[in-house]
Coordinates of N, CA and C in Angstrom, one line a residue:
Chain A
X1 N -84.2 -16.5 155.3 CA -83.7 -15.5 156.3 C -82.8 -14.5 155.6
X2 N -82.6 -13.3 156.0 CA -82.2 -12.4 155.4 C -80.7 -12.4 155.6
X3 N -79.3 -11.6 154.9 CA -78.2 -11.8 155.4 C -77.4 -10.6 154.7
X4 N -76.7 -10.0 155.7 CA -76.4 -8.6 154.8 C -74.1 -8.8 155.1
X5 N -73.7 -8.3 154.3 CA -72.9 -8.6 153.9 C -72.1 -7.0 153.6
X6 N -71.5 -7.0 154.4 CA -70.3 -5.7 154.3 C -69.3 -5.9 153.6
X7 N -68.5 -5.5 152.8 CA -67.5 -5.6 152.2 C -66.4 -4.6 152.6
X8 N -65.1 -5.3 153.5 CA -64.4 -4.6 153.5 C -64.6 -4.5 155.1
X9 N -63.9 -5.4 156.5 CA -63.9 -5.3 157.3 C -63.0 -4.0 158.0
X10 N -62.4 -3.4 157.1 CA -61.5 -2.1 157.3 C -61.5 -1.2 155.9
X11 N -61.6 0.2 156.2 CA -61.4 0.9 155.5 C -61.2 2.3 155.9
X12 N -59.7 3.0 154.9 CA -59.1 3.6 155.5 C -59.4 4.9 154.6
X13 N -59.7 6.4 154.8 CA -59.5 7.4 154.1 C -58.7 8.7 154.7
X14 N -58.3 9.5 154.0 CA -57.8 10.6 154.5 C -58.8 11.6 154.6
X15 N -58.6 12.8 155.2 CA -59.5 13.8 155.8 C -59.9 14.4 154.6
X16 N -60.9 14.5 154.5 CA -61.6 15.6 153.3 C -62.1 14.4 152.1
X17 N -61.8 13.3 152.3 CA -62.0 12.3 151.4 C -63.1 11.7 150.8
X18 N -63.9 11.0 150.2 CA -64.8 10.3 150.1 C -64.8 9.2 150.9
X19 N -66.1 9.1 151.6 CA -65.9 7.6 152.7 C -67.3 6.8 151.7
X20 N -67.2 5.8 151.2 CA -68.0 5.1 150.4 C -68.1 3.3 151.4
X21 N -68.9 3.0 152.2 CA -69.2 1.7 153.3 C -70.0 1.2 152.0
X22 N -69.7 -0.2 152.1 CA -71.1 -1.2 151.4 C -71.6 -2.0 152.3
X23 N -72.4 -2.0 151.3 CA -73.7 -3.0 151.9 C -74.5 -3.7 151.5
X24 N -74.5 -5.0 151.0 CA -75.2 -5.9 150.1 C -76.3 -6.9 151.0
X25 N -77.5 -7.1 151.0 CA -78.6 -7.4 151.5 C -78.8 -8.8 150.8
X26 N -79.9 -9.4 150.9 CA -79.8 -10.8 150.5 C -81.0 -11.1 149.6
X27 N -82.3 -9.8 150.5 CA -83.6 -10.5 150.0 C -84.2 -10.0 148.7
X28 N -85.1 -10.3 147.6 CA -85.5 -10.2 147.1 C -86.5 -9.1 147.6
X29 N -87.1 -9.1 148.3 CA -88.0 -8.1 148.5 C -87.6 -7.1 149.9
X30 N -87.7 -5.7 149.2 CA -87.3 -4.5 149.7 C -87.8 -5.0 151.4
X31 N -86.5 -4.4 152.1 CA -86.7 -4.9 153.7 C -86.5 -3.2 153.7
X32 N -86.4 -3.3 155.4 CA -86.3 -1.8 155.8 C -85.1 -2.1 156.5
X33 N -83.9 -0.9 156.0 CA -82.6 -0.9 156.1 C -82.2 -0.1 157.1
X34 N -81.0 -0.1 157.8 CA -80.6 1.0 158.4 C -79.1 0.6 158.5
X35 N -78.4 2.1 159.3 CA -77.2 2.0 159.0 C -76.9 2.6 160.9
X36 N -75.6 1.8 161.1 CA -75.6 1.9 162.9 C -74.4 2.2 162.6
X37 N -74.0 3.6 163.5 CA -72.5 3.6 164.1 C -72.2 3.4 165.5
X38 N -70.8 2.7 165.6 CA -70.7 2.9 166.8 C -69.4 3.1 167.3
X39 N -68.9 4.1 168.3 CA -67.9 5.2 168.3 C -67.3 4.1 169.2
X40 N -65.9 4.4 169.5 CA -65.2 3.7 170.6 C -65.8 3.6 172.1
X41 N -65.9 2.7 172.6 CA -66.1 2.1 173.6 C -68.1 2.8 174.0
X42 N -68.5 3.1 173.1 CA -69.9 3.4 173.0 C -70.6 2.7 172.6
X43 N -71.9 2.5 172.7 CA -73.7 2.1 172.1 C -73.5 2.2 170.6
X44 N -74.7 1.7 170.5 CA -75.0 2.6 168.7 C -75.7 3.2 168.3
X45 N -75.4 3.8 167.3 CA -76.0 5.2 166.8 C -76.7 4.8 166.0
X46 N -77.9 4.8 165.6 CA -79.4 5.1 164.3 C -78.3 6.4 163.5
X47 N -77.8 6.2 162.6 CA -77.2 7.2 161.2 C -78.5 7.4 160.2
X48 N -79.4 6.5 159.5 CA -80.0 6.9 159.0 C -81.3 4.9 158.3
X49 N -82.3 5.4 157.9 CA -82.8 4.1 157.5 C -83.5 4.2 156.3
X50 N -84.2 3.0 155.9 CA -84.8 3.2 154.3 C -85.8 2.4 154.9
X51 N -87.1 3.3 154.8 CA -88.3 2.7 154.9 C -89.4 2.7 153.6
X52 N -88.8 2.6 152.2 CA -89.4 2.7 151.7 C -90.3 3.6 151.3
X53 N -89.7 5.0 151.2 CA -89.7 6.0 150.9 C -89.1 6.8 150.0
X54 N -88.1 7.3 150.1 CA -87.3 7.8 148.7 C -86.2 7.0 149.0
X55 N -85.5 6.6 147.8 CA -84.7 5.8 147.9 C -82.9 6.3 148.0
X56 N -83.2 7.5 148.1 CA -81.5 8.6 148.8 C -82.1 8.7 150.2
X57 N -81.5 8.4 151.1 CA -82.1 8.8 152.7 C -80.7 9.4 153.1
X58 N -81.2 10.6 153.7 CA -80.3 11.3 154.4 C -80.0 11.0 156.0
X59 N -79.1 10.8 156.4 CA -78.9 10.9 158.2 C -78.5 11.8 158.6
X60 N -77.3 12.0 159.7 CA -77.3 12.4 160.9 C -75.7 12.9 159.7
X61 N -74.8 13.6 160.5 CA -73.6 14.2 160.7 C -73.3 13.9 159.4
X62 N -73.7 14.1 157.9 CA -73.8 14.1 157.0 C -73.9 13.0 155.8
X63 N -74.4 12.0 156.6 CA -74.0 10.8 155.9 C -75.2 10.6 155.3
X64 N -75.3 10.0 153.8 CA -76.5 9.0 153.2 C -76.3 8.0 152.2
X65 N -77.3 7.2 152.4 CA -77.5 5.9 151.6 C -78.2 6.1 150.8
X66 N -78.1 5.2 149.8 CA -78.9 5.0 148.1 C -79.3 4.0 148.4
X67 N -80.9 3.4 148.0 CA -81.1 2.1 148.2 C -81.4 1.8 146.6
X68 N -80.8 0.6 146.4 CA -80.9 0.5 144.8 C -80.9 -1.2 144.9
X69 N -82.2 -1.5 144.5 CA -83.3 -2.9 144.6 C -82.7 -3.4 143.5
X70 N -82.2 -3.2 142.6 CA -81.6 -4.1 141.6 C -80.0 -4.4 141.7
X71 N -79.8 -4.1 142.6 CA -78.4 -4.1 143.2 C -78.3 -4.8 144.3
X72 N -79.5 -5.3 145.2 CA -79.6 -4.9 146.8 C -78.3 -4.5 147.3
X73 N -78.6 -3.3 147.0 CA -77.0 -2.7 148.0 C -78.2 -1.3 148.5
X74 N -77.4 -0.8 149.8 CA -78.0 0.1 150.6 C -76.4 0.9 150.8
X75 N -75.3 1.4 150.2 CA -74.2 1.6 150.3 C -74.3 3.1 151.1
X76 N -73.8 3.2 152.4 CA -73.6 4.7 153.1 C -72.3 5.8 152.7
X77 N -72.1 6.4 152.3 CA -71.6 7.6 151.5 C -71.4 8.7 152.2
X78 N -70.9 9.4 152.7 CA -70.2 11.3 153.0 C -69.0 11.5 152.2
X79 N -69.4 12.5 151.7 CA -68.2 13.2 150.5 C -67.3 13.8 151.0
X80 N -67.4 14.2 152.4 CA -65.8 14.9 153.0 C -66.0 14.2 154.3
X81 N -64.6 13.2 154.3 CA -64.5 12.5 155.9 C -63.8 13.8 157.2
X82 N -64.3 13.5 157.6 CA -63.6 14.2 159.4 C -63.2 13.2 160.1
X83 N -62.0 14.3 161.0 CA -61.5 12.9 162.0 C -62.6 12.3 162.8
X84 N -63.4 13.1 163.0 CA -64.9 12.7 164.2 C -65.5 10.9 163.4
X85 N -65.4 11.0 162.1 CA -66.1 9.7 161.7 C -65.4 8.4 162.3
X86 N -64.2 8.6 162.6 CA -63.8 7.0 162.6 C -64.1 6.6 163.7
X87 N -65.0 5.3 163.0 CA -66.0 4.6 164.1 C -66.2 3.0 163.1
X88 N -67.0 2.3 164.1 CA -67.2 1.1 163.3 C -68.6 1.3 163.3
X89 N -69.4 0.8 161.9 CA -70.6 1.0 161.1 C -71.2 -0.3 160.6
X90 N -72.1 -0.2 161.2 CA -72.7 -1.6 160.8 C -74.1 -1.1 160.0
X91 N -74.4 -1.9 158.9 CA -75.5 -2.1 158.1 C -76.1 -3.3 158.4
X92 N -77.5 -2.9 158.8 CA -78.6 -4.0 159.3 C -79.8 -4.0 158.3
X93 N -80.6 -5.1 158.5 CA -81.7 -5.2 157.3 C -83.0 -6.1 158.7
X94 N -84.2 -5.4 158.2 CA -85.2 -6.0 159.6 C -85.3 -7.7 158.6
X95 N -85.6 -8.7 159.7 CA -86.4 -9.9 159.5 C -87.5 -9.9 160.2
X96 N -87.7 -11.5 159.6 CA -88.8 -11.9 160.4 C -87.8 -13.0 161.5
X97 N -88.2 -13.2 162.9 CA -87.9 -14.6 163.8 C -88.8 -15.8 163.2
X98 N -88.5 -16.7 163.5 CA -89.2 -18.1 163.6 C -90.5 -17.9 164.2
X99 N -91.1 -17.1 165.5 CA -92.2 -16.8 165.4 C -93.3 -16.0 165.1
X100 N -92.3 -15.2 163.9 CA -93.1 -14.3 163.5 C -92.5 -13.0 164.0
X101 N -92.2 -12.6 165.0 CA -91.8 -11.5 165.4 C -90.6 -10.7 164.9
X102 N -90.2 -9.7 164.8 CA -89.1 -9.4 163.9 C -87.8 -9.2 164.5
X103 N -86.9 -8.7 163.6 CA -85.4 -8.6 164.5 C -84.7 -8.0 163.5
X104 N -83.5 -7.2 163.7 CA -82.7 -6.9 162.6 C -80.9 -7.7 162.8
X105 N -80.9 -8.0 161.6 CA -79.6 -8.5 161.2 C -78.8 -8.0 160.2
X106 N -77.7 -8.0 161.4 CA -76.7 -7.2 161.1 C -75.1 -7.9 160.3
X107 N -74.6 -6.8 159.7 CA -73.5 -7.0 158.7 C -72.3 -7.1 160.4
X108 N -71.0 -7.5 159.8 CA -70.3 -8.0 160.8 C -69.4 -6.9 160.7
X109 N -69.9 -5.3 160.4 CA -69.3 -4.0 160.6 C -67.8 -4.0 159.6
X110 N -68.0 -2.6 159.4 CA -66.9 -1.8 158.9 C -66.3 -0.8 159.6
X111 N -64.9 -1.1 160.1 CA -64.2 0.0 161.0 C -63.4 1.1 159.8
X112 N -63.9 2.3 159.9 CA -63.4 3.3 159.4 C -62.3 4.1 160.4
X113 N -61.2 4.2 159.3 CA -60.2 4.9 159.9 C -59.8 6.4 159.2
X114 N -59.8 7.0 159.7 CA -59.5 8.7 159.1 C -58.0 9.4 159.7
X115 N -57.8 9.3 158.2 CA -56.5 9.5 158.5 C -56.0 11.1 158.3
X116 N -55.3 12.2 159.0 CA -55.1 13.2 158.7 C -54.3 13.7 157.4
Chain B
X1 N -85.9 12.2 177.4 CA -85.2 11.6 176.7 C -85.7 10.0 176.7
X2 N -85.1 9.1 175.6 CA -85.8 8.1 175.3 C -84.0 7.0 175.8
X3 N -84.2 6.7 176.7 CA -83.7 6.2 177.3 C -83.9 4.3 177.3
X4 N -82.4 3.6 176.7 CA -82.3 2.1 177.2 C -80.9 1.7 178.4
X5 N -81.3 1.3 179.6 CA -80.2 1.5 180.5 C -80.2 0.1 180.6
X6 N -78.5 -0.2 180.9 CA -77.7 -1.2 181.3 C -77.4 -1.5 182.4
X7 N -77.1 -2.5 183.3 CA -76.5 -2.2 184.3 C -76.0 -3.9 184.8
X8 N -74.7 -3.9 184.7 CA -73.6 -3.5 184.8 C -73.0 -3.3 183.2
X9 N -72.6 -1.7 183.3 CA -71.1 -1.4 182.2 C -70.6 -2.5 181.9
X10 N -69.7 -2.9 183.3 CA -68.8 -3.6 182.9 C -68.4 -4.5 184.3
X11 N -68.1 -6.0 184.0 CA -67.8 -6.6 184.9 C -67.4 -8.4 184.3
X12 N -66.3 -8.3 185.2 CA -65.6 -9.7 185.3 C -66.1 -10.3 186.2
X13 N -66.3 -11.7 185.7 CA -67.0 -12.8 187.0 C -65.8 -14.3 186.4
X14 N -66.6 -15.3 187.0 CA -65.7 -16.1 187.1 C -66.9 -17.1 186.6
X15 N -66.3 -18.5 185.6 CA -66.9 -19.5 185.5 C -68.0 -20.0 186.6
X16 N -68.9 -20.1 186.4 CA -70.7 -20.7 186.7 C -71.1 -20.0 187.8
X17 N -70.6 -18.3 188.0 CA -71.3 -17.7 188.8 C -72.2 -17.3 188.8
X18 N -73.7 -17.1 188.8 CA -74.7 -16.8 188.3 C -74.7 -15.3 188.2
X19 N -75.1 -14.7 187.2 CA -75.3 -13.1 186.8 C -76.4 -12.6 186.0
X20 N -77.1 -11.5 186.5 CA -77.7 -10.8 185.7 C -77.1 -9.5 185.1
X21 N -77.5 -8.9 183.7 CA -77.8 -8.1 183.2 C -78.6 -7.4 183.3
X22 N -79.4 -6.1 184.0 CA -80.6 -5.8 183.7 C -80.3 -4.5 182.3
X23 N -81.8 -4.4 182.1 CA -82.2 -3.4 181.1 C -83.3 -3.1 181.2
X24 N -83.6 -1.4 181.6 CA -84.6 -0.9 181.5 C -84.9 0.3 180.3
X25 N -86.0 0.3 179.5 CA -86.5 1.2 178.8 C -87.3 2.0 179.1
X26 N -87.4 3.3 178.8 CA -88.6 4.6 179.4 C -89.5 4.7 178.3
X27 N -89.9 4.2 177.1 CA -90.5 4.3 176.3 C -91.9 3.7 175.9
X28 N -92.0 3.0 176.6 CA -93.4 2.1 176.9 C -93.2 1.4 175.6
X29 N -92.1 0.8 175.2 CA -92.2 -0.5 173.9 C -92.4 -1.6 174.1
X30 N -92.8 -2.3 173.4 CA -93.6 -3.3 173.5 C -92.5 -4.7 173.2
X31 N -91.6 -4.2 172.3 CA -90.2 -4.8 171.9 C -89.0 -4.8 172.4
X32 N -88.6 -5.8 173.3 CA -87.0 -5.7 173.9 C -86.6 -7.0 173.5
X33 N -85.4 -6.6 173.3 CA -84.4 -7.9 172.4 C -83.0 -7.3 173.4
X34 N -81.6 -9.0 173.2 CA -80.9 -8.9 173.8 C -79.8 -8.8 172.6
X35 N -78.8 -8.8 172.2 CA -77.8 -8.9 171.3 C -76.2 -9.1 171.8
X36 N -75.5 -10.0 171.0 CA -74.2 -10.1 171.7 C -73.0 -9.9 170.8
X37 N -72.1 -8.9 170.9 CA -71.4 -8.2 169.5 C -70.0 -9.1 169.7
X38 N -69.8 -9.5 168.8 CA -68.3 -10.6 169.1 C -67.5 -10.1 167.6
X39 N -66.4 -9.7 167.9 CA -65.4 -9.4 166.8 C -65.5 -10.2 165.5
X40 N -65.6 -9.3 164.1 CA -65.9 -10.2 162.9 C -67.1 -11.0 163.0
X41 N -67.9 -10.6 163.7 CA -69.1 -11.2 163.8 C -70.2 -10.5 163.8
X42 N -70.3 -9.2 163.8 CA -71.5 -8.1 164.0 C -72.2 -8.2 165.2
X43 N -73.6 -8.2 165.5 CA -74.3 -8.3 166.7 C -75.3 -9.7 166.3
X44 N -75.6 -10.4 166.9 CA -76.4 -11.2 167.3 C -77.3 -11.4 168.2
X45 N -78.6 -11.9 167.5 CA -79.8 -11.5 168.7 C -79.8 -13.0 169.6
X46 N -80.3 -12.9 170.8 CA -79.8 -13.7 171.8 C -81.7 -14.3 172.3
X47 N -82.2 -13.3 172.8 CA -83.5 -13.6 173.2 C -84.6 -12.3 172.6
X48 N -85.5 -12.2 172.6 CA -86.5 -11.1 172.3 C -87.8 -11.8 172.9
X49 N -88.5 -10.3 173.3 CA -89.9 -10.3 173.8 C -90.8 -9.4 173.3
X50 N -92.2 -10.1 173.0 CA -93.1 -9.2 172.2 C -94.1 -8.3 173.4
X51 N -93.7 -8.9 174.0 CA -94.3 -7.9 175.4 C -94.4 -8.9 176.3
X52 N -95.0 -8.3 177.8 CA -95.0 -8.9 178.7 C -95.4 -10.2 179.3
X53 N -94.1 -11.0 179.3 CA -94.7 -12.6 179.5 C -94.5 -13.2 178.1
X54 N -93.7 -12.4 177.1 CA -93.9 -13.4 175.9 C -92.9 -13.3 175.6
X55 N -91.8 -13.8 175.5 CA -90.1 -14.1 175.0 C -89.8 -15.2 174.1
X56 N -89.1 -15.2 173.6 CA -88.6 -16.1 172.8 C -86.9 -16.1 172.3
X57 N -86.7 -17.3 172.0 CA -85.2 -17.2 171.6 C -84.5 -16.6 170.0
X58 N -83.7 -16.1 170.0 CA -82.6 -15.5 168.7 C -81.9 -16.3 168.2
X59 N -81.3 -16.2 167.3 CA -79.9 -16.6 166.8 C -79.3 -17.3 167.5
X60 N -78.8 -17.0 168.9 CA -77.6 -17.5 169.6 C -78.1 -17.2 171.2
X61 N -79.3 -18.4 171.8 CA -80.0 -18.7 172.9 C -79.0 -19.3 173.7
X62 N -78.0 -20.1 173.5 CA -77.5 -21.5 174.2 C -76.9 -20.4 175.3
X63 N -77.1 -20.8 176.8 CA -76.7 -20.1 178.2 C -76.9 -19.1 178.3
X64 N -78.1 -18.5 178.1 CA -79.0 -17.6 178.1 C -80.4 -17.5 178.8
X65 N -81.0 -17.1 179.8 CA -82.6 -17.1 180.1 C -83.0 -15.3 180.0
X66 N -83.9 -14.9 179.9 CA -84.7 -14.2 180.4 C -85.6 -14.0 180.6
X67 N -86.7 -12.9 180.9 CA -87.8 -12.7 181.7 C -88.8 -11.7 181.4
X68 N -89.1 -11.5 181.2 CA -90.2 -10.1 180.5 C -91.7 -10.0 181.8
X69 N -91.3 -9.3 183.4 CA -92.3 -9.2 183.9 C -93.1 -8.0 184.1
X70 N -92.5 -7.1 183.3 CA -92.6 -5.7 183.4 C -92.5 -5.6 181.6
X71 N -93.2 -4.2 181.5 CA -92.9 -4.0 180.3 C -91.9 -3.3 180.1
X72 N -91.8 -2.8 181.3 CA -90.2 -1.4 180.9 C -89.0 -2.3 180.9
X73 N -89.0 -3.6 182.1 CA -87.8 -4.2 181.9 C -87.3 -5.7 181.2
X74 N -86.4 -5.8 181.3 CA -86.2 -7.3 180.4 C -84.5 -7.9 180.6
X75 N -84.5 -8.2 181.5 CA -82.5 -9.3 182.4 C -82.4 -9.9 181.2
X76 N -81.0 -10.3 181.0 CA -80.7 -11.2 181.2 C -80.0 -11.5 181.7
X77 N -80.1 -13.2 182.0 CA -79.6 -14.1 183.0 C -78.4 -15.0 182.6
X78 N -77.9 -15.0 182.6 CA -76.7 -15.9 182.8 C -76.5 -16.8 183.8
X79 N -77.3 -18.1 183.6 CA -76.9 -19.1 185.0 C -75.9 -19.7 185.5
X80 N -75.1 -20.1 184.5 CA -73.8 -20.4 184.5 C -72.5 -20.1 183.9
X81 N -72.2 -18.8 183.6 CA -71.7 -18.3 182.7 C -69.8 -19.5 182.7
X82 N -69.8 -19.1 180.7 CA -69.0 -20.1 180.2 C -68.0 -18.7 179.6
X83 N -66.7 -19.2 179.8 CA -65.7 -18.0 178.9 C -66.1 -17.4 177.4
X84 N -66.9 -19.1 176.6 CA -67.3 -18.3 175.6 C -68.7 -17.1 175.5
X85 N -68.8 -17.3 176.8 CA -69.7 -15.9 176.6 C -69.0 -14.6 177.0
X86 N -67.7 -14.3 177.1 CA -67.3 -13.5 177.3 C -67.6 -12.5 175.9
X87 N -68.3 -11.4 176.0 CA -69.0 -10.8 174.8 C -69.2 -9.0 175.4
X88 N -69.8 -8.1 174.0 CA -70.0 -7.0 174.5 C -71.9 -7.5 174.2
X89 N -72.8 -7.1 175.1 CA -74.3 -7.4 175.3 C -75.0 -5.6 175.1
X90 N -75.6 -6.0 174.1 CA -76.6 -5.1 174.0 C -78.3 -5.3 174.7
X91 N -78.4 -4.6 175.0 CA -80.1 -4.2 175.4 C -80.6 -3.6 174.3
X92 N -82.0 -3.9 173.5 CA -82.5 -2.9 172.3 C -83.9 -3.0 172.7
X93 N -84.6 -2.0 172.2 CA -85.9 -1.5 172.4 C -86.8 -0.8 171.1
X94 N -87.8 -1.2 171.3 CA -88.5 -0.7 169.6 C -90.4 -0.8 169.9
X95 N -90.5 0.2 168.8 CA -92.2 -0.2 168.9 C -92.2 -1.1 167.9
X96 N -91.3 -1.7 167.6 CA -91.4 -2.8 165.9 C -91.0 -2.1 164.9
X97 N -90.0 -2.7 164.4 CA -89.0 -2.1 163.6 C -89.3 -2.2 161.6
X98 N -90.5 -3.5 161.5 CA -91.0 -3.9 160.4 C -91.9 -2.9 159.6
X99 N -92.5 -1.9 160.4 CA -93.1 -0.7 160.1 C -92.0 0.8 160.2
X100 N -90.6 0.4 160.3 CA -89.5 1.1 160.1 C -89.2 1.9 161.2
X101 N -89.5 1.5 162.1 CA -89.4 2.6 163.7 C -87.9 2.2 164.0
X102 N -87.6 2.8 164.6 CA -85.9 3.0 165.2 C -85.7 1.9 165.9
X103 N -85.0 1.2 165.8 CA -84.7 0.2 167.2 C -83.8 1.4 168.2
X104 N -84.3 1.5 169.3 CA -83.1 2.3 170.5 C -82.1 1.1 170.8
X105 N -81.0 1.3 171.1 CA -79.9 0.2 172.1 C -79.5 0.9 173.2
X106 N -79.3 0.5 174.0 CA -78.5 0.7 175.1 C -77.1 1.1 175.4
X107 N -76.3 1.2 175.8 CA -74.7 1.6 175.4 C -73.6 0.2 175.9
X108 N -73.8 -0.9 176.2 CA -73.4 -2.0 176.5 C -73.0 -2.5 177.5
X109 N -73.0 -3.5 177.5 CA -72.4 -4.1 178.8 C -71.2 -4.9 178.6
X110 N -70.0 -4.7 179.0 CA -68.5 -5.8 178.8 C -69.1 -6.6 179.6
X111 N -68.6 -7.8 178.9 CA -68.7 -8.6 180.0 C -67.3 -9.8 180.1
X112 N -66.9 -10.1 180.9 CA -65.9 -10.8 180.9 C -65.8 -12.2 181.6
X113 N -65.9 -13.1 181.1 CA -65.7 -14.7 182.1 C -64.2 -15.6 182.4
X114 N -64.0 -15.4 183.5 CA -62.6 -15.9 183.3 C -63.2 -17.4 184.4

């Protein structure tokens, strides 16, 4: 079973900053990744995913991942933070269920904080 | 718009009162799953169905049922609800995510057990 692993239950940057989230995966063989935000007292957001296609994937409100298989890390990245970012982000990787059917499991989130 | 709806937001009940969750999708997917987000824990899948009449249990089934009689919709049930289910519950929706499609979620439901 697969098991993805965030590092860094908090992290903090100032405005204009580099915001750098990890993300370490478990499996040997390339899964399809994605990366979820989710804003205060809101749902989640699809930010961006790796389907095994190019391995830089771009998202939504500037953010992207590198997926790098010799690393399994899928790490999400924006080069200039805004106050709008701070939110908690979770990194998920698809499985399989016990009957075959699939599911995604998720990292136990990174709350970003942006500081002025 | 591609819509997963919740219903109730939010609500406090009391020890072994029976409650539903519902969750409806507009997308005609084949895939609904339930999830339960608990602090330092991420999300966890609770129940999933491969379509109608076919469900099966997640990660973390214990005081949990659901139902898959429709395709658009998918409860869950709470028969006796316990404090430790006090949780935020997601609804998710997908055409199958293994071929990389988007899982949709729903915006949550609090739920509170006193």
């Amino acid at each position: 079973a697969q098991s993805v692993t965030q590092l860094g239950s908090h992290v903090s940057v100032s405005e204009g900053a580099l915001v750098l989230l990890r993300c370490n995966y478990s499996s040997s063989v390339p899964p399809y990744l994605f990366w979820y935000v989710q804003y205060p007292n809101q749902g989640l957001q699809l930010l961006l995913k790796y389907t095994s296609a190019a391995t830089l994937v771009k998202g939504i409100n500037g953010f992207e991942a590198e997926f790098k298989k010799s690393e399994t890390s899928f790490h999400l990245t924006k080069p200039s933070a805004h106050m709008s970012d701070a939110a908690e982000y979770f990194c998920a990787v698809s499985d399989l269920n016990q009957g075959g059917s699939e599911k995604l499991v998720f990292g136990k989130g990174t709350k970003l904080t942006v500081n002025p | 718009e591609a819509q997963v709806t919740q219903n109730p937001r939010y609500l406090i009940t009391v020890t072994g009162k029976k409650l539903t969750v519902t969750c409806s999708q507009n997308m005609n997917h084949e895939y609904m799953s339930w999830y339960r987000q608990d602090p330092g824990l991420g999300l966890r899948q609770i129940y999933y169905s491969m379509n109608v009449e076919v469900t099966d249990k997640g990660d973390v089934p214990e005081g949990y049922k659901v139902s898959r009689k429709e395709k658009r919709n998918f409860p869950l049930i709470l028969e006796s609800p316990s404090p430790n289910q006090t949780s935020l519950y997601f609804c998710a929706s997908s055409a199958g995510i293994l071929s990389g499609n988007t899982i949709y979620f729903g915006e949550g439901s609090w739920l509170t057990v006193v």
